[in-house]
Short mmCIF file of C-alpha atoms in Angstrom, two decimals:
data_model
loop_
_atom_site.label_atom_id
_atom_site.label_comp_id
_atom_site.label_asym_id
_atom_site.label_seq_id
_atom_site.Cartn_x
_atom_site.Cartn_y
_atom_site.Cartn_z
CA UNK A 1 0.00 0.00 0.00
CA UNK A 2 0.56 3.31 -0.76
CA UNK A 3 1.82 6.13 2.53
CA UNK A 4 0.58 10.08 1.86
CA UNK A 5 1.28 12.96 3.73
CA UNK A 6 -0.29 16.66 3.89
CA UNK A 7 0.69 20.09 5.12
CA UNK A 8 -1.40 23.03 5.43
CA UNK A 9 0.51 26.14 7.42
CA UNK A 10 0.05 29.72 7.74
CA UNK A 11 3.43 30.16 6.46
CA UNK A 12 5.70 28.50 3.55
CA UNK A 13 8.00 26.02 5.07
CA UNK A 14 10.69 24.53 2.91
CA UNK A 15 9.57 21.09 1.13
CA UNK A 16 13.14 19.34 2.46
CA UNK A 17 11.81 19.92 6.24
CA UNK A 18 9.06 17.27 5.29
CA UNK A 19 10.01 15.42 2.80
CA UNK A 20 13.43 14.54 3.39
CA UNK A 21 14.86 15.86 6.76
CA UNK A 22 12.73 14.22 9.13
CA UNK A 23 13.91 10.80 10.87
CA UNK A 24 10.92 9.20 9.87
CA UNK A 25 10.07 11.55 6.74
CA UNK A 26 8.10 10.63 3.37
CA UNK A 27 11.24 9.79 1.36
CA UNK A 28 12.35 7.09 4.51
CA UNK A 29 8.63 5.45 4.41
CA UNK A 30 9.22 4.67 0.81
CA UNK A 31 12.01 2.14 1.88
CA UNK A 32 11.38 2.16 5.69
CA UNK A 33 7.69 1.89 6.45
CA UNK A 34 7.09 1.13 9.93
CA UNK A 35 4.00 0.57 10.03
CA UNK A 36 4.12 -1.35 6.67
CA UNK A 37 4.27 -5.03 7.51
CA UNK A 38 3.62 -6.74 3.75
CA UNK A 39 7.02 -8.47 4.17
CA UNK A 40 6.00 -9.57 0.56
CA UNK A 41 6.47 -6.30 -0.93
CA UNK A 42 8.26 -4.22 2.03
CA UNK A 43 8.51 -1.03 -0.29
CA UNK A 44 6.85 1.56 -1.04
CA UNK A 45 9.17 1.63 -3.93
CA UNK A 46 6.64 2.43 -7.29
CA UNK A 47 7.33 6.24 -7.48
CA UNK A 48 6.24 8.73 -6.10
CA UNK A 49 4.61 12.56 -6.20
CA UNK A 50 4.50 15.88 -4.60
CA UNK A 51 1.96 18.76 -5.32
CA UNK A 52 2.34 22.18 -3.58
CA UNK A 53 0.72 25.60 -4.17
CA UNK A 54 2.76 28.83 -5.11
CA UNK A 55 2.28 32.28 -5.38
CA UNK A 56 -1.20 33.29 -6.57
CA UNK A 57 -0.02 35.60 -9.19
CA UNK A 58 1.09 32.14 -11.07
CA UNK A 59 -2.63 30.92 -10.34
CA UNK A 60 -4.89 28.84 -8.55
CA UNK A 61 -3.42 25.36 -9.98
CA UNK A 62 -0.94 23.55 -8.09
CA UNK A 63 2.89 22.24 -9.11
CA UNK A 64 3.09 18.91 -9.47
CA UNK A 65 6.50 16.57 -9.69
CA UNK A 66 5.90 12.70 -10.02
CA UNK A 67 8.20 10.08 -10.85
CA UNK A 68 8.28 6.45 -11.25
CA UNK A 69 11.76 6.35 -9.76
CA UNK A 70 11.66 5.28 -6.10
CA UNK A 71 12.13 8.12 -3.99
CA UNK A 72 15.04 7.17 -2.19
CA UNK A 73 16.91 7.08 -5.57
CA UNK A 74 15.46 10.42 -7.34
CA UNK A 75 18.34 13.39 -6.98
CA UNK A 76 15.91 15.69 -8.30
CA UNK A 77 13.49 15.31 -5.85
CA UNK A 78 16.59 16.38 -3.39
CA UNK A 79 17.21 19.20 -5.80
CA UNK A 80 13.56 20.51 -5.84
CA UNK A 81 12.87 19.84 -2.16
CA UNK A 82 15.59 22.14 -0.47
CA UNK A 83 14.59 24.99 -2.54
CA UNK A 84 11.01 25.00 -2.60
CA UNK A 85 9.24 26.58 -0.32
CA UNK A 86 4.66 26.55 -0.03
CA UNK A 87 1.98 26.58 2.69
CA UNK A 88 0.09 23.74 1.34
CA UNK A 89 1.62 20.76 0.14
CA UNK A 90 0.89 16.86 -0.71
CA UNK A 91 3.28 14.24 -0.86
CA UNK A 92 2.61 10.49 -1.57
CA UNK A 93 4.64 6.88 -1.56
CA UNK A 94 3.41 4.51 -4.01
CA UNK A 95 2.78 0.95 -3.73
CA UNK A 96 0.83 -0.20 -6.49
CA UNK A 97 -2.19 -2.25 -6.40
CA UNK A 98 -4.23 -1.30 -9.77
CA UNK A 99 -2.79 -0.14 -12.42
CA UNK A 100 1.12 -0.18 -13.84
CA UNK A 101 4.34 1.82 -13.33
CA UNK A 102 3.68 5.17 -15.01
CA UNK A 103 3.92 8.71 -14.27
CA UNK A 104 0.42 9.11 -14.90
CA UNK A 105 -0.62 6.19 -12.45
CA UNK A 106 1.32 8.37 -9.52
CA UNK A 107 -0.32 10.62 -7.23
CA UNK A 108 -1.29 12.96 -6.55
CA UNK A 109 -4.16 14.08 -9.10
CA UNK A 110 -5.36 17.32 -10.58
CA UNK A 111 -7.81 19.13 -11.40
CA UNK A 112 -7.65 23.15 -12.01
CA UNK A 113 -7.31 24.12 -8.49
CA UNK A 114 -8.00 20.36 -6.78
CA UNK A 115 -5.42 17.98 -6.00
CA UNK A 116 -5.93 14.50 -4.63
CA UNK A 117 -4.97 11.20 -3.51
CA UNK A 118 -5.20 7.95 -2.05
CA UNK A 119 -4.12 5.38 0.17
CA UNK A 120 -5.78 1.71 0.11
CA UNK A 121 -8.02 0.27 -2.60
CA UNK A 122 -11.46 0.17 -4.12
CA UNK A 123 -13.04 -3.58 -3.32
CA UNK A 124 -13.81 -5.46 -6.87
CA UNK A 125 -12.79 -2.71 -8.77
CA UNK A 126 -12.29 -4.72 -12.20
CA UNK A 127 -16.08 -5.56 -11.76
CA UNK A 128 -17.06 -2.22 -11.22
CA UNK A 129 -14.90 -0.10 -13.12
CA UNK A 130 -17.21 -0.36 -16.26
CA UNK A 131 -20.33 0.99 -14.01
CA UNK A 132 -18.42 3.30 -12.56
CA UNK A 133 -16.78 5.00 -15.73
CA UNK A 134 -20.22 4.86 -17.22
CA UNK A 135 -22.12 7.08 -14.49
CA UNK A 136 -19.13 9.98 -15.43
CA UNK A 137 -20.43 12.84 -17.19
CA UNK A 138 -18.50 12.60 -20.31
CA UNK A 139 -15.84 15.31 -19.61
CA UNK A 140 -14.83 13.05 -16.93
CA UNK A 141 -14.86 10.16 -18.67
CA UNK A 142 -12.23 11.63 -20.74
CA UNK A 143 -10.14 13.01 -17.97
CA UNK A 144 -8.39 9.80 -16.61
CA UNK A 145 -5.16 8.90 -18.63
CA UNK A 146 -3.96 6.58 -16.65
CA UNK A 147 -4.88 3.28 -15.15
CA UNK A 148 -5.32 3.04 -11.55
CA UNK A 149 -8.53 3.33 -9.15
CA UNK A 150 -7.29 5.95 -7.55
CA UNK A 151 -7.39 7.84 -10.43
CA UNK A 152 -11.62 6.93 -11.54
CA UNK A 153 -11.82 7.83 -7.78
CA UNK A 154 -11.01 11.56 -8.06
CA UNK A 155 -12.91 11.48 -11.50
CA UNK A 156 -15.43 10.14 -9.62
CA UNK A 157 -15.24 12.76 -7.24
CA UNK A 158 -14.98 15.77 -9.74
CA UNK A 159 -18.57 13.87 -11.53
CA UNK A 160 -19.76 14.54 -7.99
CA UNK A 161 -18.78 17.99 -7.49
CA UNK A 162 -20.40 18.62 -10.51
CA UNK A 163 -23.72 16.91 -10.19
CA UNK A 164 -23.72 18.89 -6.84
CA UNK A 165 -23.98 22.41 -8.75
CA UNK A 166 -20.09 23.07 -8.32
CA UNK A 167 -18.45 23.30 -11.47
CA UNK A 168 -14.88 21.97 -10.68
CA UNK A 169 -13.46 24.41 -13.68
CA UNK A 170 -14.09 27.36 -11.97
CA UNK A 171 -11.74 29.54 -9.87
CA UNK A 172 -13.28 28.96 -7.01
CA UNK A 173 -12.36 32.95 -5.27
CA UNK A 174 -10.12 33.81 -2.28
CA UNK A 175 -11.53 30.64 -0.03
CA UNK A 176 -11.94 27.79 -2.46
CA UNK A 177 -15.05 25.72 -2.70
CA UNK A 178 -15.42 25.58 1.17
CA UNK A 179 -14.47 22.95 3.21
CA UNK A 180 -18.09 21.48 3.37
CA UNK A 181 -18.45 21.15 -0.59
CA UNK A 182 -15.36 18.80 -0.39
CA UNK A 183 -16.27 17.14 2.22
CA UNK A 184 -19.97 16.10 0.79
CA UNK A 185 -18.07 15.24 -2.66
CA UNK A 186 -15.89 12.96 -0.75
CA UNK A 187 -18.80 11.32 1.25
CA UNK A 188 -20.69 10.95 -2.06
CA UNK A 189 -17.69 9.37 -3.58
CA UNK A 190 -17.74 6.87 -1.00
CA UNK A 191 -21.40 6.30 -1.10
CA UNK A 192 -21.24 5.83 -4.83
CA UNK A 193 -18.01 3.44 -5.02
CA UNK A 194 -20.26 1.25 -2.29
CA UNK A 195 -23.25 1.62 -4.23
CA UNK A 196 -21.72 0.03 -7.50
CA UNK A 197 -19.87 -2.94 -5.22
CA UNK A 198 -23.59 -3.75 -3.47
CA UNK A 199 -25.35 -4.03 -6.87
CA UNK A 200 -21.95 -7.47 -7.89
CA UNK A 201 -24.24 -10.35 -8.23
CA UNK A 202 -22.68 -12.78 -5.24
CA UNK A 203 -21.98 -15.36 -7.88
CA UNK A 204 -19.89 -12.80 -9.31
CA UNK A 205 -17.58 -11.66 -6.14
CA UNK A 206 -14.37 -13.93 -6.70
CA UNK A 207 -12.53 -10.65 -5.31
CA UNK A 208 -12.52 -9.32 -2.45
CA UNK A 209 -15.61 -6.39 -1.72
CA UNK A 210 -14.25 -4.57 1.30
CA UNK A 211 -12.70 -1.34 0.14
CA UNK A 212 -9.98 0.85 1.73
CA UNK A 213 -10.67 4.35 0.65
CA UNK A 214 -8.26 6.86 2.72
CA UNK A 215 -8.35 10.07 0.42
CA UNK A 216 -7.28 13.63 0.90
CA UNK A 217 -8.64 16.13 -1.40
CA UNK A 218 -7.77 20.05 -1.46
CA UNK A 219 -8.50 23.12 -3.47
CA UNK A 220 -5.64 25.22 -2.23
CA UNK A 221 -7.59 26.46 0.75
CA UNK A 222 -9.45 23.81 2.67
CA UNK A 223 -7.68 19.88 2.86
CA UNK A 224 -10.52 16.75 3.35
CA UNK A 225 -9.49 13.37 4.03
CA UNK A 226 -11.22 10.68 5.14
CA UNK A 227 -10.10 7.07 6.65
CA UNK A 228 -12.70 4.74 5.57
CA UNK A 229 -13.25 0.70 5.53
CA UNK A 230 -16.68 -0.27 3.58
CA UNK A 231 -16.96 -2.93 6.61
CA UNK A 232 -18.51 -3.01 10.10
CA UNK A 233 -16.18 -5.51 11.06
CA UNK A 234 -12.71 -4.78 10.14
CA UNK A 235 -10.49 -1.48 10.93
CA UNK A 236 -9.17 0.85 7.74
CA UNK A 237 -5.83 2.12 7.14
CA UNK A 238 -3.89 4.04 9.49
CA UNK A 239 -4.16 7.88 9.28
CA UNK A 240 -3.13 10.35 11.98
CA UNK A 241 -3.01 14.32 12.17
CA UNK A 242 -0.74 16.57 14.71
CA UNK A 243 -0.98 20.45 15.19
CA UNK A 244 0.77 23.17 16.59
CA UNK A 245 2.41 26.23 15.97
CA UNK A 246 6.13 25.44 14.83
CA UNK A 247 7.69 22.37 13.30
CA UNK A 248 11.74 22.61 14.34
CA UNK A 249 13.98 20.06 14.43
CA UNK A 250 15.21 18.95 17.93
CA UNK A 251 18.69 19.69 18.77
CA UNK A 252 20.70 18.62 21.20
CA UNK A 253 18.97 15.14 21.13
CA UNK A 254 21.08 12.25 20.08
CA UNK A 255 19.79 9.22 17.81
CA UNK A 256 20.00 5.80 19.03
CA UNK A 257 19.10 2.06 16.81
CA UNK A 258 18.02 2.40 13.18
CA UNK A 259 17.39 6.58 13.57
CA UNK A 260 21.30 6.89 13.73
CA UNK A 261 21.70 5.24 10.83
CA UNK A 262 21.71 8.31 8.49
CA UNK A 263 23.26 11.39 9.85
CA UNK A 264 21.80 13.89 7.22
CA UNK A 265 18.08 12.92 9.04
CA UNK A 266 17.33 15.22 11.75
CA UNK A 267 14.90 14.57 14.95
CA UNK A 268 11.80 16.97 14.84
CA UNK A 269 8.76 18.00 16.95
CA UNK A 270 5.87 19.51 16.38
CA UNK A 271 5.76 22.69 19.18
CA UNK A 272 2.88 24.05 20.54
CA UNK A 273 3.15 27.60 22.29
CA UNK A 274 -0.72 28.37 22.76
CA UNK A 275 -3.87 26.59 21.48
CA UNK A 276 -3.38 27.95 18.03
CA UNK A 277 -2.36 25.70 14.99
CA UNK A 278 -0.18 27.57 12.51
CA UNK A 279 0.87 24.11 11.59
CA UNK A 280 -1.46 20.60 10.33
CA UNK A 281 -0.27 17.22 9.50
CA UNK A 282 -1.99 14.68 8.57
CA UNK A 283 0.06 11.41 7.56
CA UNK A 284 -0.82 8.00 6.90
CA UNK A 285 2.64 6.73 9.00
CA UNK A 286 3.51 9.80 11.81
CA UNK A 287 7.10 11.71 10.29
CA UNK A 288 8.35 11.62 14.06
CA UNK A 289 8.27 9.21 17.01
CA UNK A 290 7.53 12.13 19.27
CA UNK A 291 4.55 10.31 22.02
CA UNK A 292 3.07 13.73 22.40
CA UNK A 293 2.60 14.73 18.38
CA UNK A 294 -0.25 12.44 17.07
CA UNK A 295 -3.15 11.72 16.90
CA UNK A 296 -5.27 9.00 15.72
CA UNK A 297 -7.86 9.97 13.03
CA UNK A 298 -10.64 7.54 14.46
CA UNK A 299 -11.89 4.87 12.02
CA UNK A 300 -14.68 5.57 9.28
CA UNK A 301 -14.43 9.21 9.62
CA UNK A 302 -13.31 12.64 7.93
CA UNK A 303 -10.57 14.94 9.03
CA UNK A 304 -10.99 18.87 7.84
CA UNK A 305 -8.52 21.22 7.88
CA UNK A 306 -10.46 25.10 7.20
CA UNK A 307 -8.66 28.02 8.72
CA UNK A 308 -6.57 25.95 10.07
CA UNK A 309 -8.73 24.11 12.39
CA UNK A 310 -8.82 20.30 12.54
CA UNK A 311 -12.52 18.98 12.92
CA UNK A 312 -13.16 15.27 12.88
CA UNK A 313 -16.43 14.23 11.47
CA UNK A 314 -17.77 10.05 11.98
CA UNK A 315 -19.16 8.91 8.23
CA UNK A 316 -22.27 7.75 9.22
CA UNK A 317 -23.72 5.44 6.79
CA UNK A 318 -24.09 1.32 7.40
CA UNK A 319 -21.11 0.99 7.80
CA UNK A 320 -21.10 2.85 11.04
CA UNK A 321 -20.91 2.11 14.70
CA UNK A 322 -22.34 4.60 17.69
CA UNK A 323 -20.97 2.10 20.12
CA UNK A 324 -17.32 3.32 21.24
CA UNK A 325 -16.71 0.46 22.77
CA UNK A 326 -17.30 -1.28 19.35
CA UNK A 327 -14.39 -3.92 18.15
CA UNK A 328 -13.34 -4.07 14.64
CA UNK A 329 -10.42 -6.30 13.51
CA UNK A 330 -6.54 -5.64 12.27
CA UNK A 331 -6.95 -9.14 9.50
CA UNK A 332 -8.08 -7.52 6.51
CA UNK A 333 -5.82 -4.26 5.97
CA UNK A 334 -3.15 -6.18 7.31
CA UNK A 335 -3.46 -8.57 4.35
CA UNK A 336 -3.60 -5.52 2.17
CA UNK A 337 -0.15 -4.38 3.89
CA UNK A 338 -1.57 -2.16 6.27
CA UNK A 339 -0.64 -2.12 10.11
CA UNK A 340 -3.62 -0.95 12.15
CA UNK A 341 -3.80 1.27 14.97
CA UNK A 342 -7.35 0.94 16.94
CA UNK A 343 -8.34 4.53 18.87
CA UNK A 344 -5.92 3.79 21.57
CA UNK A 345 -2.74 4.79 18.93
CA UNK A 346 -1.56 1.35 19.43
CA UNK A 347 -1.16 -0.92 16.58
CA UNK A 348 -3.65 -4.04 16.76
CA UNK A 349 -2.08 -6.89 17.08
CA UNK A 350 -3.64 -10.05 15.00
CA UNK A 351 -1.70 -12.59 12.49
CA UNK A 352 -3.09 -12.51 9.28
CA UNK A 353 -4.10 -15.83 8.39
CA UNK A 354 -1.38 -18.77 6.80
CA UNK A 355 1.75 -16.33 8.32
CA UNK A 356 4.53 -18.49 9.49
CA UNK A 357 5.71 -18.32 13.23
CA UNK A 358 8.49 -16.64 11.92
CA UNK A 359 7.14 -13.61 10.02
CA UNK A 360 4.47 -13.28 12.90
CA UNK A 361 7.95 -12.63 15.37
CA UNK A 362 9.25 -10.11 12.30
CA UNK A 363 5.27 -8.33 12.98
CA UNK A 364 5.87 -8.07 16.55
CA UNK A 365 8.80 -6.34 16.42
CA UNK A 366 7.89 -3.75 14.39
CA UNK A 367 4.67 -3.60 16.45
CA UNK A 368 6.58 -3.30 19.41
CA UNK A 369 8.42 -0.52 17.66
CA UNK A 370 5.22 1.60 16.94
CA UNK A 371 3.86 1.13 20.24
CA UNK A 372 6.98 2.85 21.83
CA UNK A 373 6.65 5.15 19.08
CA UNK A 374 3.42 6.09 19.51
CA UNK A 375 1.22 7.80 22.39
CA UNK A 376 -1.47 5.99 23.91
CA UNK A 377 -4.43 8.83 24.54
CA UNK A 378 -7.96 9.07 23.52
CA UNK A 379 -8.94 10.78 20.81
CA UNK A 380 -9.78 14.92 19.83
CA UNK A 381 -12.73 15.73 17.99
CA UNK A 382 -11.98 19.14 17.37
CA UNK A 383 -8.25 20.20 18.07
CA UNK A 384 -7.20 24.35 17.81
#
């Protein structure tokens, strides 16, 4: 599976300070991903993509840079990264799942002012993806050149901005669409991709239904993601958020086990003066293994950044629980390659069916190395 990771700030921060600088950065998931634990296919290693936002003389659309070389092995990703500077920026991993290795299969998407992407999977997509392409208005029909869900996703999405009265050609003024157009085009996304699984004859579902559908969506002003299972029963990919009002590197602090392995990566922390947040992340694997920085974004929910406030929204449709004491389990994403982490931050531990005794003791390591990693708190509906 794929790793993504977003930043919205009230000031430009150098791309390097994400991407590349961090211990546990976006660049060291792509060959270190520690809460990764597809031992199959350990890498995130299918190329990758950033999209950022520039001055608004140059216009509303974003920059984008993909690359089917692995990011650990692109020098002009280095190049770009520590001398670009924006306030809002997406960067994504890929692992690939549908579609081949192309530059137009990598993330993220765009759209005029809307960039997107995509962690996880869309359940029985190759039975679907006729349906699906068929209920596009024709413009979006046309739009996808490449070959991967993710991408009939955000065409998917853009057919549902549409149909909602929201033309996604338009430049969309000083604050975007608003936060709570994306947010109903993502949840109509969702409900549509479900519809067109529910309607697979059962004689028909040799693949697997359940669908992993963590997106992030933006029009330069307001950021939507969601983490989302289409199952009652089983948890979705990990996603977590931190805010505050600087992002500095920690010095003074020395690196011990596989951090000091690189000297060029730099410990960092996410500060928090007063109950402001100048600074959001949101990040399928946390960039740090500060206790304090994350937190979980709970299960079958949305996360919205607007004005920089974080607000955390449950998806309430049948997939969705109102007990909190409600148990869902690690198996399925974890045979997707997904590690789980349950609202306690602490990865759920559960052996995915026909694993050897010996890859289950390589899983609880890098379990163990999460949990130290990662706070144990309850979770923030509404952080400032």
């Amino acid at each position: 599976m794929c790793r993504f990771m977003v930043y919205k700030g009230k000031d430009e921060i150098l791309l390097s300070e994400l991407i590349l600088n961090p211990t546990h950065s976006i660049l060291t998931q792509s060959f270190d991903s520690r809460l990764r634990l597809d031992r199959r296919r350990p890498h995130n290693g299918d190329g990758f993509g950033i999209g950022y936002y520039t001055s608004p003389t140059l216009g509303p659309e974003p920059c984008v840079f993909t690359s089917t070389i692995p990011a650990w092995n692109s020098p002009n990703l280095s190049r770009l990264a520590s001398k670009t500077t924006s306030s809002l920026i997406f960067a994504h991993v890929r692992a690939t799942t549908e579609g081949n290795l192309s530059d137009s299969n990598c993330h993220p998407f765009i759209h005029k002012s809307l960039m997107f992407m995509h962690n996880g999977g869309i359940g029985c997509f190759r039975h679907i993806k006729r349906k699906l392409a068929m209920s596009l208005g024709e413009r979006w029909f046309g739009y996808v050149q490449g070959s991967t869900d993710s991408e009939w996703a955000f065409a998917l999405l853009l057919d549902c901005l549409e149909k909602s009265g929201h033309d996604p050609d338009s430049v969309s003024g000083e604050k975007g669409f608003g936060h709570s157009v994306l947010r109903k085009a993502i949840l109509k996304t969702i409900e549509r991709i479900n519809g067109f699984i529910s309607e697979i004859p059962n004689k028909d579902r040799i693949e697997d239904s359940r669908s992993l559908l963590n997106f992030a969506v933006t029009d330069g002003h307001s950021v939507v993601c969601s983490r989302y299972v289409s199952s009652k029963k089983d948890e979705a990919a990990s996603l977590f958020f931190s805010s505050g009002t600087s992002w500095k590197e920690r010095r003074g602090a020395k690196k011990t086990g596989p951090e000091a392995v690189d000297p060029e990566q730099k410990d960092y922390v996410m500060e928090r003066r007063d109950k402001g947040s100048d600074i959001v992340l949101v990040a399928s694997e946390p960039l740090t293994f500060e206790r304090d920085n994350w937190v979980t974004v709970p299960t079958n929910s949305t996360l919205t950044i607007s004005n920089q406030t974080v607000m955390i929204h449950p998806i309430m449709d049948e997939f969705y629980s109102s007990n909190p004491a409600h148990k869902r389990s690690a198996g399925f994403a974890q045979a997707k390659g997904q590690t789980i982490t349950g609202p306690d931050k602490r990865v759920l531990e559960q052996a995915i069916t026909g694993s050897s005794s010996g890859s289950r003791s390589t899983q609880s390591s890098g379990e163990d190395m999460v949990n130290e990693a990662v706070q144990t708190e309850g979770q923030a509906l509404a952080v400032r």
